[in-house]
């Protein structure tokens, strides 16, 4: 174990919910290193949390535990999961939030052993009563097989995929960051598999055409739409010293295409 | 001692005030585990901070220290307090911010021994110069009796209480969370003491009538006002997949009554 | 070394960028104490970050490492720096962000040894790929001389300075905090060097005249413009129980003068 537990929620940081979960964790595993990924997930936006986990987990040391709670179904009969991948552990409701990190190596358990929960489990705050204590017990080395039953049918979200058609990649904006940069679902490998490295590429978004990937933000003139392959290996549309979100009037879901210039 | 120091302030996180307090704490107690409860208390809203402490402290392990700084009177002659309850320690200005956590077991000290303060104490930032170092020294095991003088008249806020009248509980909204859920000052025990468990209850808020407590958010139809006893054991009015704050046009102070249906 | 690494960025906390940097740091130095100063620097506002570092660093224990990433030039040929002062270490892009902390004792190195970077260095996120790992290696005791080449020409920002003229100090608002308090670039020592301690001073800002420094916020009547020397030793204009920013319609850059009353 790395000693690290990461936290991803839609709880915000105005209310003390995240601090309460940390209190519960540290009561069980006093030396855990707690790392916040984001608590500003849009309320109940499971897909957004899944995308953040997918892009963040690879940077954590082997043996980290990742706690993710966006949980509109709390108190219903949705299952609670603990997962072991080759390198990482996950604790989350069974609603698709782990869609980006589950793979062929994943051992998925439905949590059932209340010995590892808080004594009284509320119907409204499983982050505190189930997921926080379970993540702490995992960090302390408790085998997942003691905590629940192996399952093979976790909920998986369908994440919008790129379409390849007549030398055109058709994707969409899937996330917008603080700087107004537009991340798409077009990956570096999609581009490498479909175009020759020396191709002149054009990105179309809304009614704008943008010359294909630069290698850094600072290469673009100020205030003009431009694109590059970003640090998460996806095609990102940006505006140097400005906001592509505002300049291009784009939002999550806006279509983006990539074609070859002739 | 648990090794944990929690922090609650109205400093926000844009400015470095919280980071500076943590620097001071870690200079004295390098291995302390620091847990943020909230730094987004409305500026100078002492009651809001008191309510957050009251609902959060029970989830911390025994022997934790809780630092709370909402301090409109900094630099005046308001006292600075350190408190020992049976299980927990508190450090805060004497302005009522500890109203929800003081009890018959509380030993309250007015801080006076400047040996435990920063060398130069400003008139404007006691969070850094008094409360942070004192909380770190407490975490390291310093007896409170070395730090000040025992007092028995700390400032206590009057917190709005439920009224019982003709089989009706009359309370109000006392806090609204990020999801727009309305927490009231009607506690589970108020309900249990005044109504039969099999009663059909009705909540009235603004001009709406809501059927009495469900057990989870997901039991309610989407977009409709509903209520439950929340994870802090208070009556909460919510709107599944929506915001009760917006739907019911409610705010802190909005009256809420609970009666029996006939 | 103190074991502490502070972080100052313009990344915000909605996106997982800060959490990813922490994951990288803890992968190298698992027991580091991470302290956030601010991640809400206005995007690309290097001066704002420099001012926050200048006012925060003195409160950290000797041997702390300070990581600062506001980096509009990422991917260009701007240098990456590691700095050793008498007491503290700094890791940052060479764009002036360290202007307030560099001094005659500073040993400045341009980072060049990729052994201390992540294996693949992106052109867009040096916070993760260069600055985070280097700060962790420094915290573990790696000499700066192994990481790069000594230089003597780091970029220095010109920070607006006070002008002294005919018994008048002319400065400006340089930062506004969450409470709407206006920090100026007029320091306690500027006042002490130019006026007699018993002088009656007047501050002029916009079309308002304010009587010279009080010693605490609570001395001022509610809602009226007032001033004091704040906890960072600069002249600050405030409004007790209100916002000087709103009351005085001021912003960063608004001129402020201090003169003697006759």
XYZ file of C-alpha atoms in Angstrom:
786
model
C 0.000 0.000 0.000
C 1.191 3.554 -0.761
C -0.501 5.075 2.298
C -2.492 7.399 0.006
C -6.278 7.672 -0.172
C -7.622 10.021 -2.883
C -11.078 11.578 -2.612
C -13.432 12.587 -5.434
C -16.971 13.790 -4.629
C -19.727 16.208 -5.590
C -19.928 17.473 -1.989
C -18.252 20.853 -2.528
C -16.098 22.351 0.210
C -18.544 24.822 1.772
C -20.202 22.089 3.842
C -18.205 19.878 6.224
C -19.072 16.579 4.471
C -15.553 16.010 3.118
C -13.956 16.886 6.464
C -16.272 14.419 8.205
C -15.264 11.627 5.805
C -11.607 12.432 6.504
C -12.271 12.303 10.263
C -13.747 8.812 9.853
C -10.806 7.657 7.698
C -8.179 8.985 10.115
C -9.984 7.407 13.056
C -9.232 4.032 11.428
C -5.966 4.757 9.605
C -4.312 7.673 11.439
C -1.310 8.038 9.141
C -3.115 7.924 5.790
C -2.107 10.625 3.297
C -5.333 12.165 1.978
C -5.315 13.739 -1.491
C -8.323 15.660 -2.834
C -8.871 15.181 -6.565
C -12.054 17.254 -6.817
C -15.073 17.911 -4.666
C -16.586 20.218 -7.267
C -18.065 17.527 -9.472
C -21.363 18.908 -10.750
C -23.985 17.477 -8.362
C -24.799 13.906 -9.409
C -22.686 14.045 -12.609
C -21.316 10.514 -12.476
C -19.660 10.726 -15.891
C -17.650 13.801 -14.934
C -16.296 12.015 -11.854
C -15.458 8.942 -13.941
C -13.459 11.073 -16.409
C -11.523 12.734 -13.576
C -10.656 9.359 -12.044
C -9.553 8.043 -15.431
C -7.151 10.904 -16.039
C -5.800 11.140 -12.475
C -5.304 7.583 -11.204
C -2.310 6.758 -13.448
C -0.231 9.433 -11.647
C -0.636 7.872 -8.181
C 1.866 5.398 -6.784
C 0.994 1.695 -6.864
C -1.148 0.608 -3.932
C -3.207 3.800 -3.598
C -6.881 3.719 -2.625
C -9.357 5.917 -4.512
C -12.611 6.872 -2.851
C -15.251 8.280 -5.219
C -18.687 9.363 -4.035
C -21.208 10.804 -6.462
C -24.207 8.917 -5.245
C -27.709 9.917 -6.343
C -28.939 6.418 -5.445
C -27.813 6.482 -1.799
C -30.333 4.640 0.358
C -31.753 2.653 -2.579
C -30.666 -0.904 -3.285
C -27.735 0.145 -5.498
C -24.671 -1.850 -4.497
C -21.545 -0.436 -2.840
C -18.275 -1.579 -4.410
C -14.668 -2.188 -3.510
C -12.351 -2.961 -6.430
C -8.794 -4.173 -6.778
C -7.001 -3.568 -10.055
C -3.454 -4.680 -10.684
C -2.122 -1.470 -9.130
C -4.913 0.422 -7.407
C -7.941 0.064 -5.167
C -11.315 1.790 -5.554
C -14.303 2.290 -3.259
C -17.506 3.728 -4.722
C -21.225 3.232 -5.307
C -22.116 0.868 -8.168
C -23.412 3.468 -10.591
C -20.776 3.660 -13.300
C -18.429 6.078 -11.549
C -15.617 3.523 -11.969
C -16.268 3.032 -15.706
C -12.939 4.546 -16.752
C -10.799 2.516 -14.362
C -12.333 -0.962 -14.458
C -10.416 -3.317 -16.746
C -9.707 -6.981 -17.319
C -7.655 -7.152 -14.130
C -10.378 -5.724 -11.909
C -11.639 -7.824 -9.021
C -14.978 -6.294 -8.073
C -16.659 -6.901 -4.707
C -20.130 -5.863 -3.545
C -19.671 -4.645 0.027
C -21.757 -6.556 2.545
C -19.764 -7.044 5.746
C -21.041 -4.323 8.059
C -18.126 -4.973 10.415
C -16.205 -2.536 8.194
C -18.945 0.128 8.156
C -19.791 2.708 10.806
C -21.962 1.210 13.577
C -25.099 3.005 12.451
C -25.396 3.330 8.684
C -27.622 6.227 7.639
C -29.706 6.066 4.462
C -28.346 9.385 3.237
C -24.570 9.609 3.759
C -22.807 6.402 2.771
C -19.700 8.481 2.028
C -19.287 8.772 5.781
C -20.851 5.506 6.919
C -19.682 2.991 4.301
C -17.162 4.297 1.750
C -14.848 6.244 4.092
C -14.375 3.431 6.640
C -14.005 0.764 3.941
C -11.323 2.790 2.139
C -9.440 3.192 5.421
C -9.625 -0.530 6.169
C -8.333 -1.309 2.664
C -5.472 1.137 3.176
C -4.648 -0.821 6.346
C -4.390 -4.011 4.307
C -7.765 -5.695 4.830
C -8.401 -8.173 1.978
C -11.421 -7.239 -0.147
C -12.669 -10.804 0.072
C -13.402 -10.242 3.778
C -15.567 -7.246 2.995
C -18.050 -8.555 0.457
C -18.890 -10.880 -2.391
C -17.147 -11.082 -5.760
C -19.389 -9.885 -8.616
C -18.883 -9.624 -12.363
C -21.563 -7.190 -13.464
C -20.712 -3.711 -12.180
C -22.592 -0.834 -13.807
C -20.635 0.609 -16.760
C -21.469 3.965 -18.338
C -21.354 4.351 -22.082
C -18.774 7.068 -22.629
C -19.123 8.989 -25.903
C -16.676 7.456 -28.394
C -15.014 8.895 -31.443
C -16.443 7.896 -34.849
C -14.149 7.243 -37.822
C -15.686 7.985 -41.191
C -14.111 8.859 -44.577
C -10.848 10.113 -43.099
C -12.719 12.153 -40.536
C -12.684 11.723 -36.762
C -15.920 12.921 -35.158
C -15.860 13.496 -31.440
C -17.111 16.024 -28.952
C -16.090 18.244 -26.059
C -16.182 16.112 -22.887
C -14.729 18.450 -20.252
C -13.868 22.121 -19.819
C -11.234 23.226 -17.332
C -10.765 26.425 -15.327
C -8.892 28.116 -18.158
C -11.750 27.468 -20.605
C -9.730 24.787 -22.415
C -11.941 22.241 -24.194
C -10.905 18.604 -23.765
C -12.335 16.256 -26.406
C -12.754 12.502 -26.591
C -10.280 12.318 -29.501
C -7.125 10.634 -28.200
C -3.587 10.855 -29.474
C -3.795 7.199 -30.577
C -6.991 7.894 -32.552
C -5.086 10.520 -34.514
C -1.974 8.390 -34.960
C -4.013 5.424 -36.215
C -5.974 7.434 -38.772
C -3.613 10.054 -40.158
C -0.053 10.131 -41.425
C 2.316 11.986 -39.050
C 3.086 14.569 -41.741
C -0.600 15.320 -42.512
C -1.882 18.854 -42.230
C -4.911 18.510 -40.014
C -7.903 20.785 -39.459
C -10.185 20.832 -36.457
C -13.745 22.059 -36.930
C -15.759 23.228 -33.950
C -18.918 25.303 -34.211
C -18.311 27.404 -37.336
C -14.562 27.701 -36.785
C -11.656 25.921 -38.499
C -8.461 25.525 -36.523
C -5.110 24.307 -37.807
C -4.173 20.938 -36.340
C -2.194 20.228 -33.199
C 0.557 22.564 -31.995
C 2.901 21.266 -29.315
C 2.432 23.948 -26.627
C 0.054 26.724 -25.591
C 2.673 29.407 -26.105
C 3.065 28.594 -29.817
C -0.394 30.020 -30.554
C -0.972 33.741 -31.114
C -2.910 35.335 -28.256
C -6.707 35.196 -28.344
C -7.075 32.829 -31.306
C -8.557 29.326 -31.288
C -5.822 26.686 -31.448
C -5.344 23.050 -30.461
C -2.827 20.572 -29.122
C -2.597 17.101 -27.625
C -2.832 17.866 -23.923
C -1.158 16.370 -20.866
C -3.848 13.660 -20.670
C -3.154 12.667 -24.329
C -6.411 14.042 -25.725
C -7.056 16.675 -28.381
C -7.687 19.954 -26.580
C -8.904 23.201 -28.095
C -7.587 26.311 -26.379
C -7.142 30.008 -26.713
C -3.726 31.334 -25.618
C -4.269 34.033 -22.945
C -8.022 33.608 -23.300
C -10.875 31.131 -22.919
C -11.783 28.827 -25.798
C -15.063 28.122 -23.995
C -16.051 31.775 -24.369
C -14.386 32.523 -27.714
C -15.914 29.512 -29.425
C -19.165 29.510 -27.433
C -18.693 25.817 -26.745
C -19.894 23.501 -24.039
C -19.672 19.852 -23.013
C -21.213 17.951 -25.929
C -20.244 20.412 -28.677
C -19.235 18.348 -31.768
C -15.580 18.442 -32.877
C -14.231 16.959 -36.087
C -10.695 16.386 -37.289
C -9.935 16.091 -41.000
C -6.995 16.361 -43.381
C -6.376 19.653 -45.188
C -6.149 19.383 -48.984
C -4.267 12.806 21.410
C -5.404 11.664 17.947
C -2.823 13.759 16.099
C -5.649 15.545 14.248
C -6.290 19.294 14.195
C -9.454 20.391 12.350
C -9.824 23.905 10.943
C -13.016 25.951 10.500
C -12.810 29.601 9.382
C -14.417 32.303 7.283
C -11.102 32.986 5.526
C -11.966 31.375 2.179
C -9.270 29.625 0.184
C -8.373 32.327 -2.356
C -6.112 34.124 0.129
C -3.208 32.336 1.857
C -4.525 32.855 5.411
C -5.363 29.186 5.978
C -2.046 28.035 4.541
C -0.212 30.449 6.833
C -2.035 29.059 9.896
C -1.058 25.542 8.799
C 2.563 26.646 8.406
C 2.541 27.933 11.979
C 0.937 24.722 13.289
C 3.399 22.448 11.484
C 6.327 24.528 12.706
C 5.319 23.475 16.237
C 3.785 20.049 15.624
C 5.335 18.745 12.390
C 3.371 15.483 12.198
C -0.125 16.872 12.890
C -2.875 15.673 10.535
C -4.757 18.773 9.386
C -8.406 18.400 8.343
C -10.371 21.300 6.806
C -14.017 21.383 7.862
C -14.946 24.574 6.025
C -13.257 27.859 5.217
C -16.344 29.130 3.406
C -18.264 30.241 6.474
C -20.101 33.404 5.464
C -17.814 36.258 6.660
C -18.404 36.811 10.398
C -21.324 34.323 10.615
C -20.499 32.848 14.005
C -23.705 30.800 14.226
C -23.011 29.044 10.929
C -19.568 28.003 12.178
C -21.045 26.805 15.474
C -23.558 24.592 13.638
C -20.819 23.078 11.464
C -18.708 22.280 14.521
C -21.702 20.736 16.276
C -22.461 18.376 13.417
C -18.849 17.479 12.579
C -16.998 17.010 15.855
C -18.725 13.733 16.864
C -17.147 11.992 13.845
C -13.551 12.748 14.900
C -11.515 10.340 17.004
C -11.127 11.072 20.707
C -8.328 13.507 21.462
C -8.714 15.693 18.365
C -8.155 19.465 18.488
C -10.624 21.769 16.730
C -9.494 25.232 15.711
C -12.350 27.620 14.824
C -11.738 31.215 13.763
C -14.623 33.478 12.830
C -13.470 36.535 14.674
C -15.102 39.917 14.032
C -13.799 41.115 17.420
C -10.114 40.449 16.750
C -7.994 43.140 18.392
C -10.728 44.126 20.855
C -10.760 42.817 24.423
C -12.768 39.698 23.565
C -11.127 36.711 25.234
C -9.370 33.857 23.432
C -10.376 30.378 24.597
C -9.006 26.881 24.884
C -11.494 24.212 25.939
C -11.240 20.584 27.019
C -14.356 18.448 26.781
C -14.402 14.810 27.796
C -13.211 13.787 24.340
C -12.129 16.824 22.371
C -10.207 20.086 22.538
C -11.237 23.448 21.067
C -9.399 26.698 20.391
C -11.408 29.766 19.361
C -12.339 33.368 20.122
C -14.865 33.819 22.942
C -17.790 34.920 20.795
C -20.200 31.992 20.872
C -18.577 29.947 18.097
C -18.280 27.014 20.537
C -21.953 27.196 21.607
C -22.834 23.818 20.097
C -19.935 21.909 21.630
C -19.684 23.305 25.170
C -21.345 21.042 27.734
C -21.280 20.150 31.405
C -17.897 18.472 30.989
C -16.239 21.491 29.399
C -13.210 23.008 31.101
C -12.884 26.496 29.622
C -9.671 28.538 29.822
C -9.089 32.162 28.810
C -5.715 32.174 27.045
C -3.186 34.478 28.670
C 0.250 32.859 28.572
C 1.982 34.504 25.604
C 4.706 31.867 25.756
C 2.380 29.776 23.578
C 1.625 32.588 21.103
C 3.756 33.831 18.209
C 6.445 36.250 19.378
C 4.725 39.307 17.963
C 0.947 39.161 18.205
C -0.784 41.361 15.600
C -4.107 43.049 16.357
C -5.661 41.674 13.175
C -4.770 37.995 12.677
C -5.059 36.010 15.900
C -5.757 32.918 13.782
C -2.073 32.953 12.929
C -0.625 34.524 16.072
C -2.688 32.953 18.885
C -5.104 30.208 17.843
C -2.848 28.262 15.451
C 0.144 27.986 17.822
C -2.074 27.211 20.832
C -3.850 24.408 18.948
C -0.466 22.943 17.968
C 0.812 23.077 21.557
C -2.376 21.353 22.761
C -1.903 18.654 20.121
C 1.591 18.143 21.549
C 0.122 17.533 24.986
C 0.492 20.892 26.755
C -2.006 21.096 29.670
C -4.559 23.870 29.199
C -3.962 25.016 32.764
C -0.481 26.198 31.695
C -1.949 28.366 28.955
C -4.510 30.466 30.760
C -7.044 30.896 33.517
C -10.114 28.762 34.107
C -13.345 30.690 33.481
C -17.010 29.738 33.755
C -18.772 32.363 31.661
C -17.945 31.794 27.986
C -20.196 33.567 25.482
C -23.086 31.325 24.395
C -25.253 32.076 21.342
C -28.964 31.541 21.536
C -29.648 28.995 18.806
C -33.204 28.995 17.430
C -35.111 26.192 19.240
C -38.134 24.194 18.201
C -41.473 25.159 19.758
C -43.989 22.486 20.758
C -47.625 23.611 20.623
C -50.896 21.664 20.214
C -49.238 18.640 18.608
C -47.279 20.874 16.284
C -43.493 21.294 16.105
C -42.527 24.748 14.853
C -38.946 25.196 13.706
C -37.058 26.806 10.886
C -34.458 26.236 8.183
C -31.022 26.655 9.801
C -28.647 25.626 7.016
C -28.697 24.939 3.276
C -26.124 22.678 1.682
C -24.602 22.586 -1.803
C -27.435 20.426 -3.146
C -30.070 22.920 -1.976
C -31.177 20.602 0.839
C -32.787 22.482 3.736
C -31.663 21.394 7.207
C -34.050 22.409 10.002
C -33.671 22.682 13.759
C -36.203 19.846 14.266
C -34.286 16.831 15.567
C -35.152 13.148 15.367
C -35.641 13.110 19.148
C -38.083 16.068 18.947
C -40.200 14.003 16.567
C -39.907 10.801 18.574
C -40.896 12.565 21.791
C -43.968 14.248 20.315
C -45.472 11.810 17.822
C -46.336 8.125 17.760
C -44.007 6.148 15.436
C -46.970 5.120 13.273
C -48.283 8.679 12.843
C -48.719 10.119 9.369
C -46.843 13.395 9.515
C -47.028 16.486 7.330
C -44.360 19.147 6.924
C -45.451 22.662 5.988
C -42.944 25.073 4.487
C -43.910 28.240 2.649
C -47.270 27.319 1.020
C -46.331 23.672 0.443
C -47.387 20.530 2.310
C -44.995 17.593 2.226
C -45.643 14.063 3.440
C -43.597 13.215 6.497
C -40.155 11.641 6.582
C -39.030 9.144 3.950
C -35.921 7.111 4.695
C -33.765 8.008 1.668
C -33.459 10.573 -1.106
C -34.076 8.010 -3.811
C -37.555 7.128 -2.460
C -38.915 10.499 -3.576
C -40.138 11.132 -7.118
C -37.806 13.465 -9.040
C -38.314 17.206 -8.688
C -40.893 17.127 -5.876
C -40.497 18.482 -2.348
C -39.889 15.668 0.150
C -38.291 15.192 3.558
C -36.279 12.782 5.660
C -34.226 12.625 8.850
C -30.752 13.336 7.538
C -27.315 12.023 8.445
C -27.017 14.626 11.231
C -30.348 13.435 12.747
C -32.321 16.543 11.773
C -35.423 16.933 9.626
C -34.273 17.892 6.130
C -36.399 19.024 3.236
C -35.062 18.040 -0.166
C -35.942 17.675 -3.788
C -34.675 14.477 -5.435
C -32.543 15.420 -8.485
C -33.275 19.090 -7.812
C -32.822 21.878 -5.292
C -35.396 22.344 -2.517
C -33.903 25.791 -1.936
C -34.975 26.844 -5.437
C -38.183 24.807 -5.746
C -39.558 26.005 -2.412
C -37.979 29.473 -2.563
C -36.670 28.967 0.973
C -33.779 30.409 2.885
C -32.172 30.219 6.323
C -34.912 31.321 8.740
C -37.874 30.098 6.663
C -40.449 28.633 9.120
C -41.117 24.886 9.021
C -43.883 23.086 10.925
C -44.535 19.412 11.489
C -48.053 18.172 12.330
C -50.075 14.983 12.275
C -52.313 14.237 9.280
C -55.957 13.471 10.131
C 14.343 20.025 5.825
C 10.997 20.702 7.518
C 9.135 18.009 5.591
C 6.744 20.654 4.247
C 6.047 21.426 0.591
C 3.725 24.391 -0.042
C 1.760 24.720 -3.283
C 0.652 27.916 -5.057
C -0.980 27.712 -8.499
C -3.639 29.174 -10.774
C -5.123 25.696 -11.358
C -8.246 26.092 -9.220
C -9.636 23.103 -7.354
C -12.448 22.025 -9.678
C -10.046 20.162 -11.939
C -7.758 17.401 -10.614
C -4.491 19.159 -11.580
C -3.455 19.918 -8.006
C -4.331 16.407 -6.830
C -2.242 14.954 -9.660
C 0.785 17.070 -8.642
C 0.355 15.839 -5.061
C 0.203 12.230 -6.284
C 3.514 12.735 -8.097
C 5.125 14.354 -5.039
C 3.968 11.619 -2.658
C 5.157 8.932 -5.044
C 8.687 10.300 -4.492
C 8.444 11.631 -0.918
C 5.638 9.671 0.777
C 5.746 11.468 4.118
C 5.826 15.076 2.843
C 3.387 17.473 4.529
C 1.574 19.318 1.731
C 0.206 22.809 2.465
C -1.962 24.671 -0.063
C -1.350 28.423 -0.105
C -3.743 29.248 -2.934
C -4.853 27.602 -6.150
C -7.177 30.498 -6.962
C -4.531 32.812 -8.410
C -6.212 34.632 -11.280
C -5.223 32.628 -14.382
C -1.709 33.664 -15.466
C -1.438 36.485 -12.889
C 2.220 36.006 -11.985
C 2.403 39.146 -9.821
C -0.501 37.999 -7.622
C 1.257 34.688 -6.975
C 4.527 36.497 -6.199
C 2.787 38.687 -3.611
C 1.182 35.664 -1.942
C 4.538 33.895 -1.724
C 6.168 37.010 -0.287
C 3.640 37.344 2.512
C 3.343 33.623 3.320
C 6.842 32.156 3.184
C 8.132 33.872 6.374
C 5.619 31.867 8.438
C 6.933 28.478 7.347
C 9.581 26.610 9.299
C 13.153 26.690 8.001
C 13.828 24.089 5.344
C 10.418 24.184 3.654
C 10.033 23.794 -0.108
C 7.687 26.122 -1.987
C 6.272 25.020 -5.329
C 4.720 27.823 -7.395
C 3.192 27.233 -10.806
C 1.618 30.067 -12.748
C 3.078 29.254 -16.086
C 1.740 30.941 -19.241
C 5.020 30.101 -21.006
C 4.867 26.336 -20.451
C 6.283 24.524 -23.466
C 8.259 27.561 -24.670
C 11.966 27.960 -23.919
C 11.396 29.730 -20.591
C 13.668 28.199 -17.976
C 12.535 26.111 -14.982
C 14.119 27.131 -11.667
C 15.084 25.654 -8.328
C 16.267 28.155 -5.712
C 17.904 27.880 -2.315
C 17.672 30.863 0.011
C 19.209 30.881 3.462
C 16.083 29.284 4.915
C 13.803 28.087 2.130
C 13.684 26.331 -1.214
C 11.616 27.299 -4.255
C 10.649 25.520 -7.465
C 8.949 27.507 -10.222
C 9.047 28.649 -13.840
C 11.455 31.518 -14.570
C 8.864 34.211 -15.189
C 9.135 36.486 -12.164
C 6.898 34.473 -9.826
C 9.775 34.358 -7.308
C 10.405 38.143 -7.448
C 9.331 38.709 -3.841
C 11.453 35.926 -2.341
C 14.736 36.148 -4.245
C 17.431 38.006 -2.304
C 21.182 38.332 -1.978
C 21.387 34.865 -0.446
C 19.550 33.149 -3.275
C 21.329 30.422 -5.208
C 19.372 30.050 -8.449
C 19.605 26.973 -10.676
C 18.112 26.414 -14.135
C 16.763 22.854 -14.067
C 18.277 20.634 -16.723
C 18.810 17.133 -15.312
C 15.840 15.140 -16.597
C 16.689 12.345 -14.163
C 14.617 14.327 -11.641
C 11.663 14.889 -14.013
C 8.856 12.497 -14.913
C 9.936 10.056 -17.632
C 7.854 11.728 -20.336
C 7.704 15.500 -20.022
C 4.636 16.994 -21.698
C 4.730 20.440 -23.302
C 1.642 21.573 -21.367
C 1.831 20.462 -17.714
C 5.268 21.039 -16.224
C 3.605 21.367 -12.812
C 3.162 17.615 -12.935
C 6.158 16.605 -15.046
C 8.937 18.922 -13.800
C 8.078 21.091 -10.785
C 6.276 18.491 -8.633
C 8.960 15.805 -8.882
C 11.811 18.319 -8.443
C 10.198 19.744 -5.295
C 9.840 16.227 -3.889
C 13.473 15.393 -4.628
C 14.580 18.617 -2.934
C 12.453 17.744 0.100
C 14.326 14.432 0.199
C 17.616 16.282 0.370
C 18.883 16.229 -3.234
C 21.428 19.043 -3.725
C 20.280 21.637 -6.254
C 23.646 21.494 -7.950
C 22.812 17.968 -9.162
C 19.628 19.193 -10.804
C 20.796 22.036 -12.995
C 23.160 24.878 -13.700
C 23.748 27.921 -11.501
C 22.469 31.123 -13.129
C 22.475 34.757 -12.032
C 19.822 36.357 -14.228
C 16.400 35.076 -13.153
C 13.416 37.085 -14.407
C 12.370 39.757 -11.867
C 9.038 41.564 -12.041
C 8.911 45.251 -11.327
C 6.540 45.503 -8.370
C 4.812 48.879 -7.983
C 6.773 50.872 -5.376
C 5.740 53.680 -3.107
C 6.781 57.222 -4.124
C 7.882 59.754 -1.495
C 7.191 63.389 -2.404
C 6.720 66.527 -0.247
C 5.738 64.598 2.884
C 3.333 62.447 0.915
C 3.532 58.690 0.332
C 1.879 57.679 -2.961
C 1.080 54.022 -3.395
C -1.726 51.867 -4.695
C -3.997 48.944 -3.876
C -2.094 45.749 -4.699
C -4.409 43.016 -3.398
C -7.986 42.600 -2.183
C -8.946 39.776 0.165
C -12.188 37.856 0.684
C -13.481 40.444 3.148
C -13.002 43.275 0.646
C -10.010 44.629 2.592
C -7.625 46.632 0.392
C -3.919 45.887 0.903
C -1.594 48.605 -0.379
C 2.101 48.689 -1.215
C 2.740 51.173 1.642
C 4.679 49.331 4.342
C 4.935 50.029 8.048
C 8.595 50.983 7.571
C 7.690 53.472 4.806
C 5.422 55.223 7.285
C 7.912 55.050 10.147
C 10.693 56.483 7.997
C 8.661 59.423 6.687
C 6.416 60.533 9.541
C 6.820 61.254 13.229
C 5.100 58.607 15.421
C 2.809 61.251 16.885
C 1.682 62.618 13.498
C -1.985 62.691 12.614
C -2.132 60.956 9.253
C -4.756 61.000 6.520
C -5.257 58.379 3.815
C -6.822 59.467 0.550
C -8.393 56.896 -1.742
C -10.798 57.752 -4.557
C -12.596 60.852 -3.253
C -12.512 59.722 0.384
C -10.323 60.894 3.278
C -9.718 58.408 6.072
C -8.062 59.104 9.410
C -4.706 57.363 9.737
C -3.994 53.908 11.091
C -6.086 52.381 13.876
C -4.711 49.315 15.611
C -7.583 46.857 15.056
C -10.679 46.336 12.888
C -13.001 46.536 15.858
C -11.919 50.100 16.705
C -13.681 51.452 13.617
C -17.386 52.253 13.553
C -19.364 49.803 11.420
C -19.650 50.486 7.707
C -17.158 53.350 7.494
C -13.842 53.423 5.623
C -10.902 53.038 8.016
C -7.317 51.825 7.894
C -4.654 49.989 9.877
C -1.289 48.309 9.458
C -2.297 44.736 8.764
C -0.820 41.389 9.767
C 1.561 41.507 6.772
C 2.848 44.958 7.896
C 1.211 46.899 5.073
C -1.296 49.751 5.155
C -4.743 48.227 4.653
C -7.999 50.042 4.069
C -11.045 48.274 5.472
C -14.656 48.705 6.391
C -15.641 47.143 9.729
C -18.553 44.702 9.119
C -18.521 45.647 5.447
C -16.412 45.594 2.290
C -14.037 48.483 1.561
C -13.809 47.192 -1.994
C -17.531 47.868 -2.482
C -17.875 50.943 -0.256
C -14.945 52.744 -1.840
C -15.425 51.290 -5.338
C -11.744 50.389 -5.413
C -9.760 47.805 -7.255
C -6.178 46.601 -7.648
C -4.271 49.630 -8.944
C -6.449 52.298 -7.292
C -4.092 55.101 -6.072
C -3.712 55.601 -2.314
C -1.869 58.502 -0.676
C -0.846 59.099 2.915
C -0.222 62.643 4.186
C -0.020 64.551 7.454
C -3.088 66.391 8.721
C -2.545 70.085 9.527
